[in-house]
Short mmCIF file of C-alpha atoms in Angstrom, two decimals:
data_model
loop_
_atom_site.label_atom_id
_atom_site.label_comp_id
_atom_site.label_asym_id
_atom_site.label_seq_id
_atom_site.Cartn_x
_atom_site.Cartn_y
_atom_site.Cartn_z
CA UNK A 1 -18.08 -34.95 23.90
CA UNK A 2 -16.59 -31.48 23.77
CA UNK A 3 -13.73 -31.00 21.33
CA UNK A 4 -10.51 -29.53 22.70
CA UNK A 5 -9.36 -26.55 20.63
CA UNK A 6 -6.24 -24.43 20.36
CA UNK A 7 -6.27 -20.94 18.85
CA UNK A 8 -3.18 -20.25 16.77
CA UNK A 9 -2.53 -16.53 16.55
CA UNK A 10 -2.97 -13.68 19.00
CA UNK A 11 -4.07 -10.90 16.66
CA UNK A 12 -7.10 -8.62 16.68
CA UNK A 13 -9.44 -10.98 14.83
CA UNK A 14 -8.53 -13.98 16.97
CA UNK A 15 -9.05 -11.91 20.12
CA UNK A 16 -12.28 -10.16 19.12
CA UNK A 17 -13.97 -12.85 17.03
CA UNK A 18 -12.53 -16.36 17.38
CA UNK A 19 -12.12 -16.38 21.15
CA UNK A 20 -15.74 -15.44 22.01
CA UNK A 21 -17.03 -17.72 19.24
CA UNK A 22 -15.19 -20.73 20.64
CA UNK A 23 -16.30 -19.95 24.17
CA UNK A 24 -19.92 -19.70 23.00
CA UNK A 25 -19.88 -23.05 21.19
CA UNK A 26 -21.33 -26.01 23.07
CA UNK A 27 -19.14 -28.40 21.07
CA UNK A 28 -15.78 -26.69 21.62
CA UNK A 29 -13.57 -26.13 24.66
CA UNK A 30 -10.58 -23.81 24.48
CA UNK A 31 -7.49 -25.55 25.83
CA UNK A 32 -4.54 -23.50 24.61
CA UNK A 33 -3.39 -20.41 22.74
CA UNK A 34 -0.26 -20.06 20.62
CA UNK A 35 1.27 -16.87 19.30
CA UNK A 36 4.75 -16.03 18.11
CA UNK A 37 5.28 -13.95 21.27
CA UNK A 38 4.15 -14.75 24.79
CA UNK A 39 3.00 -11.16 25.19
CA UNK A 40 0.57 -11.61 22.29
CA UNK A 41 -0.66 -14.95 23.60
CA UNK A 42 -1.39 -13.37 26.99
CA UNK A 43 -3.61 -10.69 25.42
CA UNK A 44 -5.81 -13.45 23.96
CA UNK A 45 -6.08 -15.40 27.21
CA UNK A 46 -6.42 -12.53 29.69
CA UNK A 47 -9.98 -13.55 30.53
CA UNK A 48 -9.36 -17.28 30.36
CA UNK A 49 -7.06 -18.37 33.20
CA UNK A 50 -7.66 -22.06 32.42
CA UNK A 51 -5.98 -21.75 29.02
CA UNK A 52 -2.36 -22.81 28.53
CA UNK A 53 -0.04 -20.46 26.65
CA UNK A 54 2.48 -21.36 23.97
CA UNK A 55 4.86 -19.15 22.01
CA UNK A 56 8.20 -19.09 20.22
CA UNK A 57 9.78 -17.16 23.06
CA UNK A 58 8.43 -19.34 25.86
CA UNK A 59 10.44 -21.90 27.81
CA UNK A 60 11.31 -25.26 26.29
CA UNK A 61 8.27 -27.47 25.71
CA UNK A 62 5.94 -24.53 25.09
CA UNK A 63 6.21 -24.05 21.32
CA UNK A 64 3.76 -24.72 18.50
CA UNK A 65 4.93 -28.30 17.96
CA UNK A 66 4.44 -28.98 21.66
CA UNK A 67 0.85 -27.77 21.50
CA UNK A 68 0.23 -30.12 18.58
CA UNK A 69 1.48 -33.08 20.63
CA UNK A 70 -1.32 -32.71 23.20
CA UNK A 71 -3.87 -35.51 23.07
CA UNK A 72 -6.60 -33.32 24.59
CA UNK A 73 -6.40 -30.85 21.69
CA UNK A 74 -8.26 -32.25 18.71
CA UNK A 75 -8.55 -29.16 16.52
CA UNK A 76 -7.01 -25.74 15.95
CA UNK A 77 -8.15 -22.41 14.57
CA UNK A 78 -5.30 -20.77 12.66
CA UNK A 79 -5.38 -16.98 12.27
CA UNK A 80 -1.90 -15.84 11.33
CA UNK A 81 -0.42 -13.46 8.74
CA UNK A 82 -1.33 -14.65 5.24
CA UNK A 83 2.15 -15.78 4.18
CA UNK A 84 2.68 -17.82 7.38
CA UNK A 85 -0.51 -19.86 7.31
CA UNK A 86 0.33 -22.77 4.94
CA UNK A 87 3.28 -23.94 7.08
CA UNK A 88 1.12 -24.02 10.22
CA UNK A 89 -1.78 -25.69 8.41
CA UNK A 90 0.46 -28.50 7.15
CA UNK A 91 1.98 -29.04 10.59
CA UNK A 92 -1.41 -29.24 12.34
CA UNK A 93 -2.94 -31.62 9.79
CA UNK A 94 0.18 -33.81 9.84
CA UNK A 95 -0.19 -33.99 13.63
CA UNK A 96 -3.73 -35.29 13.22
CA UNK A 97 -5.51 -32.08 14.24
CA UNK A 98 -8.60 -30.75 12.50
CA UNK A 99 -7.99 -27.26 11.13
CA UNK A 100 -10.11 -24.17 10.60
CA UNK A 101 -7.80 -21.66 8.91
CA UNK A 102 -8.66 -18.04 8.28
CA UNK A 103 -9.17 -16.70 4.78
CA UNK A 104 -7.59 -16.23 2.33
CA UNK A 105 -6.70 -19.88 1.83
CA UNK A 106 -3.20 -18.79 0.74
CA UNK A 107 -1.39 -15.77 -0.65
CA UNK A 108 -1.95 -16.85 -4.27
CA UNK A 109 -3.74 -19.46 -6.35
CA UNK A 110 -0.56 -21.45 -7.01
CA UNK A 111 0.12 -21.93 -3.30
CA UNK A 112 -3.55 -22.66 -2.62
CA UNK A 113 -3.84 -25.39 -5.27
CA UNK A 114 -0.59 -26.98 -4.09
CA UNK A 115 -1.84 -26.98 -0.50
CA UNK A 116 -5.17 -28.55 -1.49
CA UNK A 117 -3.37 -31.21 -3.54
CA UNK A 118 -1.04 -31.95 -0.61
CA UNK A 119 -4.01 -32.22 1.74
CA UNK A 120 -5.86 -34.77 -0.39
CA UNK A 121 -2.67 -36.73 -1.14
CA UNK A 122 -1.14 -36.88 2.33
CA UNK A 123 -3.98 -36.66 4.86
CA UNK A 124 -6.75 -39.17 5.53
CA UNK A 125 -9.52 -36.63 5.02
CA UNK A 126 -12.11 -38.98 6.51
CA UNK A 127 -10.32 -38.75 9.85
CA UNK A 128 -8.65 -35.33 9.78
CA UNK A 129 -10.35 -32.35 8.15
CA UNK A 130 -9.32 -28.94 6.88
CA UNK A 131 -11.86 -26.14 6.74
CA UNK A 132 -11.28 -22.57 5.59
CA UNK A 133 -13.13 -19.75 7.31
CA UNK A 134 -15.20 -17.19 5.40
CA UNK A 135 -17.68 -15.44 7.66
CA UNK A 136 -19.64 -13.85 4.79
CA UNK A 137 -21.02 -17.32 4.08
CA UNK A 138 -22.64 -17.21 7.53
CA UNK A 139 -24.35 -13.84 7.36
CA UNK A 140 -28.11 -14.25 7.72
CA UNK A 141 -28.67 -11.24 5.45
CA UNK A 142 -26.84 -12.92 2.56
CA UNK A 143 -28.61 -16.24 3.10
CA UNK A 144 -31.96 -14.43 2.98
CA UNK A 145 -30.98 -12.46 -0.12
CA UNK A 146 -29.78 -15.60 -1.89
CA UNK A 147 -33.16 -17.25 -1.34
CA UNK A 148 -34.92 -14.17 -2.73
CA UNK A 149 -32.68 -14.20 -5.83
CA UNK A 150 -33.54 -17.85 -6.45
CA UNK A 151 -37.26 -17.02 -6.52
CA UNK A 152 -36.90 -14.42 -9.27
CA UNK A 153 -35.66 -16.50 -12.20
CA UNK A 154 -32.83 -15.89 -14.63
CA UNK A 155 -30.08 -13.51 -13.53
CA UNK A 156 -29.86 -10.50 -15.85
CA UNK A 157 -27.03 -8.63 -14.15
CA UNK A 158 -25.43 -7.71 -10.86
CA UNK A 159 -23.62 -4.86 -9.14
CA UNK A 160 -21.25 -4.73 -6.17
CA UNK A 161 -20.08 -1.36 -4.77
CA UNK A 162 -18.07 -1.25 -1.54
CA UNK A 163 -16.14 1.84 -0.55
CA UNK A 164 -13.98 2.62 2.42
CA UNK A 165 -11.07 4.84 3.41
CA UNK A 166 -8.60 3.01 5.66
CA UNK A 167 -6.69 5.54 7.71
CA UNK A 168 -3.13 5.26 8.95
CA UNK A 169 -3.37 4.62 12.67
CA UNK A 170 -6.56 2.52 12.52
CA UNK A 171 -6.36 -0.76 14.40
CA UNK A 172 -6.19 -3.10 11.41
CA UNK A 173 -3.83 -0.83 9.47
CA UNK A 174 -1.38 -0.81 12.37
CA UNK A 175 -1.01 -4.60 12.15
CA UNK A 176 2.53 -4.81 10.78
CA UNK A 177 1.87 -7.39 8.05
CA UNK A 178 -1.02 -5.29 6.74
CA UNK A 179 0.84 -2.01 7.09
CA UNK A 180 3.80 -3.28 5.06
CA UNK A 181 2.31 -6.11 2.99
CA UNK A 182 4.50 -8.75 1.40
CA UNK A 183 1.43 -10.46 -0.07
CA UNK A 184 -0.16 -9.48 -3.37
CA UNK A 185 -2.95 -6.93 -3.33
CA UNK A 186 -2.49 -5.60 0.20
CA UNK A 187 -5.87 -4.74 1.74
CA UNK A 188 -7.59 -5.78 -1.50
CA UNK A 189 -6.51 -9.39 -0.97
CA UNK A 190 -7.13 -9.51 2.76
CA UNK A 191 -10.54 -7.84 2.64
CA UNK A 192 -11.52 -8.42 -0.98
CA UNK A 193 -11.94 -12.18 -0.67
CA UNK A 194 -14.88 -11.50 1.66
CA UNK A 195 -16.56 -9.62 -1.17
CA UNK A 196 -15.85 -12.20 -3.89
CA UNK A 197 -17.31 -14.79 -1.50
CA UNK A 198 -20.38 -12.58 -1.06
CA UNK A 199 -21.17 -12.18 -4.75
CA UNK A 200 -20.51 -15.88 -5.38
CA UNK A 201 -23.02 -16.75 -2.67
CA UNK A 202 -25.69 -14.44 -4.10
CA UNK A 203 -25.24 -15.64 -7.69
CA UNK A 204 -25.03 -19.36 -6.96
CA UNK A 205 -23.21 -22.05 -8.93
CA UNK A 206 -25.41 -21.76 -12.02
CA UNK A 207 -24.18 -18.20 -12.51
CA UNK A 208 -20.56 -18.76 -11.56
CA UNK A 209 -18.09 -16.19 -12.89
CA UNK A 210 -16.30 -17.42 -16.02
CA UNK A 211 -14.46 -14.32 -17.29
CA UNK A 212 -13.46 -10.93 -15.96
CA UNK A 213 -11.60 -7.75 -16.77
CA UNK A 214 -10.36 -5.19 -14.24
CA UNK A 215 -8.51 -1.96 -13.62
CA UNK A 216 -6.68 -1.46 -10.34
CA UNK A 217 -5.19 1.59 -8.68
CA UNK A 218 -3.35 2.77 -5.59
CA UNK A 219 -5.18 5.90 -4.47
CA UNK A 220 -3.46 6.23 -1.08
CA UNK A 221 0.30 6.11 -0.57
CA UNK A 222 -0.08 4.27 2.73
CA UNK A 223 -2.06 1.40 1.12
CA UNK A 224 0.39 -0.39 -1.20
CA UNK A 225 0.53 -2.00 -3.67
CA UNK A 226 -3.06 -1.27 -4.80
CA UNK A 227 -6.16 -0.31 -2.85
CA UNK A 228 -8.93 -0.11 -5.48
CA UNK A 229 -10.41 -2.28 -8.23
CA UNK A 230 -13.13 -1.76 -10.84
CA UNK A 231 -14.04 -4.99 -12.63
CA UNK A 232 -16.58 -6.31 -15.09
CA UNK A 233 -17.55 -9.97 -14.90
CA UNK A 234 -19.36 -12.51 -17.07
CA UNK A 235 -21.18 -15.57 -15.74
CA UNK A 236 -21.70 -19.06 -17.12
CA UNK A 237 -25.20 -18.09 -18.27
CA UNK A 238 -23.95 -15.01 -20.11
CA UNK A 239 -25.10 -12.33 -17.68
CA UNK A 240 -22.67 -9.57 -16.79
CA UNK A 241 -22.04 -7.37 -13.78
CA UNK A 242 -19.68 -4.96 -12.08
CA UNK A 243 -17.50 -5.25 -8.99
CA UNK A 244 -16.16 -2.01 -7.52
CA UNK A 245 -14.16 -2.05 -4.29
CA UNK A 246 -11.87 0.54 -2.75
CA UNK A 247 -10.17 0.79 0.62
CA UNK A 248 -8.77 4.24 -0.12
CA UNK A 249 -11.49 6.48 -1.49
CA UNK A 250 -13.80 9.27 -0.34
CA UNK A 251 -16.62 7.66 -2.29
CA UNK A 252 -19.17 6.15 0.06
CA UNK A 253 -21.73 3.39 -0.12
CA UNK A 254 -22.27 -0.32 0.24
CA UNK A 255 -24.42 -2.19 -2.25
CA UNK A 256 -24.92 -5.71 -3.50
CA UNK A 257 -27.65 -5.94 -6.15
CA UNK A 258 -28.72 -8.85 -8.36
CA UNK A 259 -31.24 -8.17 -11.10
CA UNK A 260 -33.37 -11.09 -12.29
CA UNK A 261 -36.23 -11.57 -14.77
CA UNK A 262 -38.74 -11.31 -11.95
CA UNK A 263 -37.20 -8.34 -10.14
CA UNK A 264 -34.13 -7.32 -8.18
CA UNK A 265 -32.64 -8.01 -4.75
CA UNK A 266 -30.26 -5.67 -2.91
CA UNK A 267 -28.29 -6.09 0.31
CA UNK A 268 -27.12 -3.08 2.29
CA UNK A 269 -26.01 -3.96 5.79
CA UNK A 270 -28.88 -5.86 7.41
CA UNK A 271 -31.49 -4.44 5.00
CA UNK A 272 -32.71 -6.62 2.12
CA UNK A 273 -34.62 -4.75 -0.56
CA UNK A 274 -36.68 -6.55 -3.20
CA UNK A 275 -38.17 -4.70 -6.15
CA UNK A 276 -40.81 -6.61 -8.09
CA UNK A 277 -42.94 -4.88 -10.74
CA UNK A 278 -41.94 -1.52 -9.30
CA UNK A 279 -43.05 -2.46 -5.80
CA UNK A 280 -40.24 -2.09 -3.29
CA UNK A 281 -40.19 -4.06 -0.05
CA UNK A 282 -37.56 -3.82 2.68
CA UNK A 283 -36.79 -6.56 5.19
CA UNK A 284 -34.47 -6.29 8.16
CA UNK A 285 -32.45 -9.47 8.72
CA UNK A 286 -30.20 -9.42 11.77
CA UNK A 287 -26.75 -10.92 11.37
CA UNK A 288 -25.05 -12.71 14.25
CA UNK A 289 -22.15 -10.31 14.74
CA UNK A 290 -19.75 -10.60 11.80
CA UNK A 291 -20.83 -14.14 10.95
CA UNK A 292 -17.93 -15.66 12.88
CA UNK A 293 -20.01 -17.09 15.77
CA UNK A 294 -22.21 -19.25 13.49
CA UNK A 295 -19.18 -20.08 11.35
CA UNK A 296 -17.26 -21.48 14.34
CA UNK A 297 -20.40 -23.09 15.76
CA UNK A 298 -21.11 -24.91 12.49
CA UNK A 299 -17.50 -26.08 12.36
CA UNK A 300 -17.80 -27.52 15.85
CA UNK A 301 -21.11 -29.20 15.02
CA UNK A 302 -19.59 -30.78 11.91
CA UNK A 303 -16.59 -32.09 13.86
CA UNK A 304 -18.86 -33.58 16.51
CA UNK A 305 -20.91 -35.30 13.79
CA UNK A 306 -17.78 -36.56 12.02
CA UNK A 307 -18.58 -34.55 8.92
CA UNK A 308 -17.40 -31.46 7.06
CA UNK A 309 -19.35 -28.29 6.43
CA UNK A 310 -19.53 -27.78 2.65
CA UNK A 311 -19.33 -24.00 2.94
CA UNK A 312 -15.93 -24.42 4.60
CA UNK A 313 -14.36 -26.67 1.96
CA UNK A 314 -10.94 -25.40 0.81
CA UNK A 315 -12.17 -25.43 -2.78
CA UNK A 316 -14.73 -22.73 -1.93
CA UNK A 317 -11.96 -20.52 -0.54
CA UNK A 318 -9.86 -21.19 -3.65
CA UNK A 319 -12.73 -19.91 -5.82
CA UNK A 320 -12.94 -16.72 -3.72
CA UNK A 321 -9.19 -16.16 -4.03
CA UNK A 322 -9.08 -16.85 -7.76
CA UNK A 323 -11.49 -14.03 -8.60
CA UNK A 324 -9.47 -11.52 -6.59
CA UNK A 325 -6.15 -12.68 -8.02
CA UNK A 326 -7.44 -12.51 -11.60
CA UNK A 327 -8.58 -8.94 -11.00
CA UNK A 328 -5.05 -8.08 -9.88
CA UNK A 329 -3.51 -9.79 -12.92
CA UNK A 330 -5.96 -8.11 -15.29
CA UNK A 331 -5.23 -4.74 -13.70
CA UNK A 332 -1.52 -5.26 -14.22
CA UNK A 333 -2.24 -5.84 -17.91
CA UNK A 334 -4.40 -2.79 -18.60
CA UNK A 335 -7.70 -4.59 -18.14
CA UNK A 336 -6.98 -7.66 -20.26
CA UNK A 337 -9.84 -10.19 -19.98
CA UNK A 338 -9.00 -13.46 -18.19
CA UNK A 339 -10.96 -16.73 -17.96
CA UNK A 340 -11.51 -18.38 -14.58
CA UNK A 341 -10.54 -21.97 -13.83
CA UNK A 342 -11.54 -22.86 -10.27
CA UNK A 343 -15.09 -21.55 -9.92
CA UNK A 344 -17.67 -23.98 -8.51
#
């Protein structure tokens, strides 16, 4: 039986990623779209005339709560501004709808832990499930690299370098809640949780991050409150590594490298490079778009089977968020080291 789905949010990511992913899933059928404005909802449904539209400025009976009352909608994908999401997540779960909410899980760790506690205390999680999206966990390149890391023995160190230069006028920058952020970290929070998820996936639970220290900076005036972080991290096994991310620099490059006793593994785009005993080998591993199609597909498959997908557990998203938040706190305190609490 196909699962009726509503998409909550009419932004760029919902339009370009969630909509085609839902339409491509054999287990999901799009029934409705909600956005705060009818104009925004229409942009998401322009190629789907069979989809009903809901918004805050629509006629009576066409708001978010009305969408949640529909018996033919069993699940919703929520992709709203970061600060708005918890309210909509609670409402959907309370209405008995399965939820896939976009990352980050919440604006901060405090709100995230409270939301997880509320979920387990107030919702029958065997009947109604909450998943948190993180498309990096569905990139074939990272899955392949993780398997290669596991073959090479003890982790000796790691390095993450990701540089970009977000320009005023670019499509994501011109989203109002990103342009004038009221959430901590600005672009570092919104984009950075992808990267903490990526390094967590490559390292695995045995080498979970236990302590970190970081310096942060705002290099570009139009990217408040900070746009860059340089961190050092220590894992449960004692190995150390670096995490360097900037959304406002002229530095270039993208690198994820894990060094192990038996060699090293690097990810750069779809290219996986292994170096063993000085012998370098490159493998091209094609990702399925941004990872969103398999992410949504796996969610639908899990719902159909009456299960949850472990990679989408809220606790995984909390661990991603914690690392980013601790970098921000450390940066505010001149690089003071901080221990982690929620790593898995």
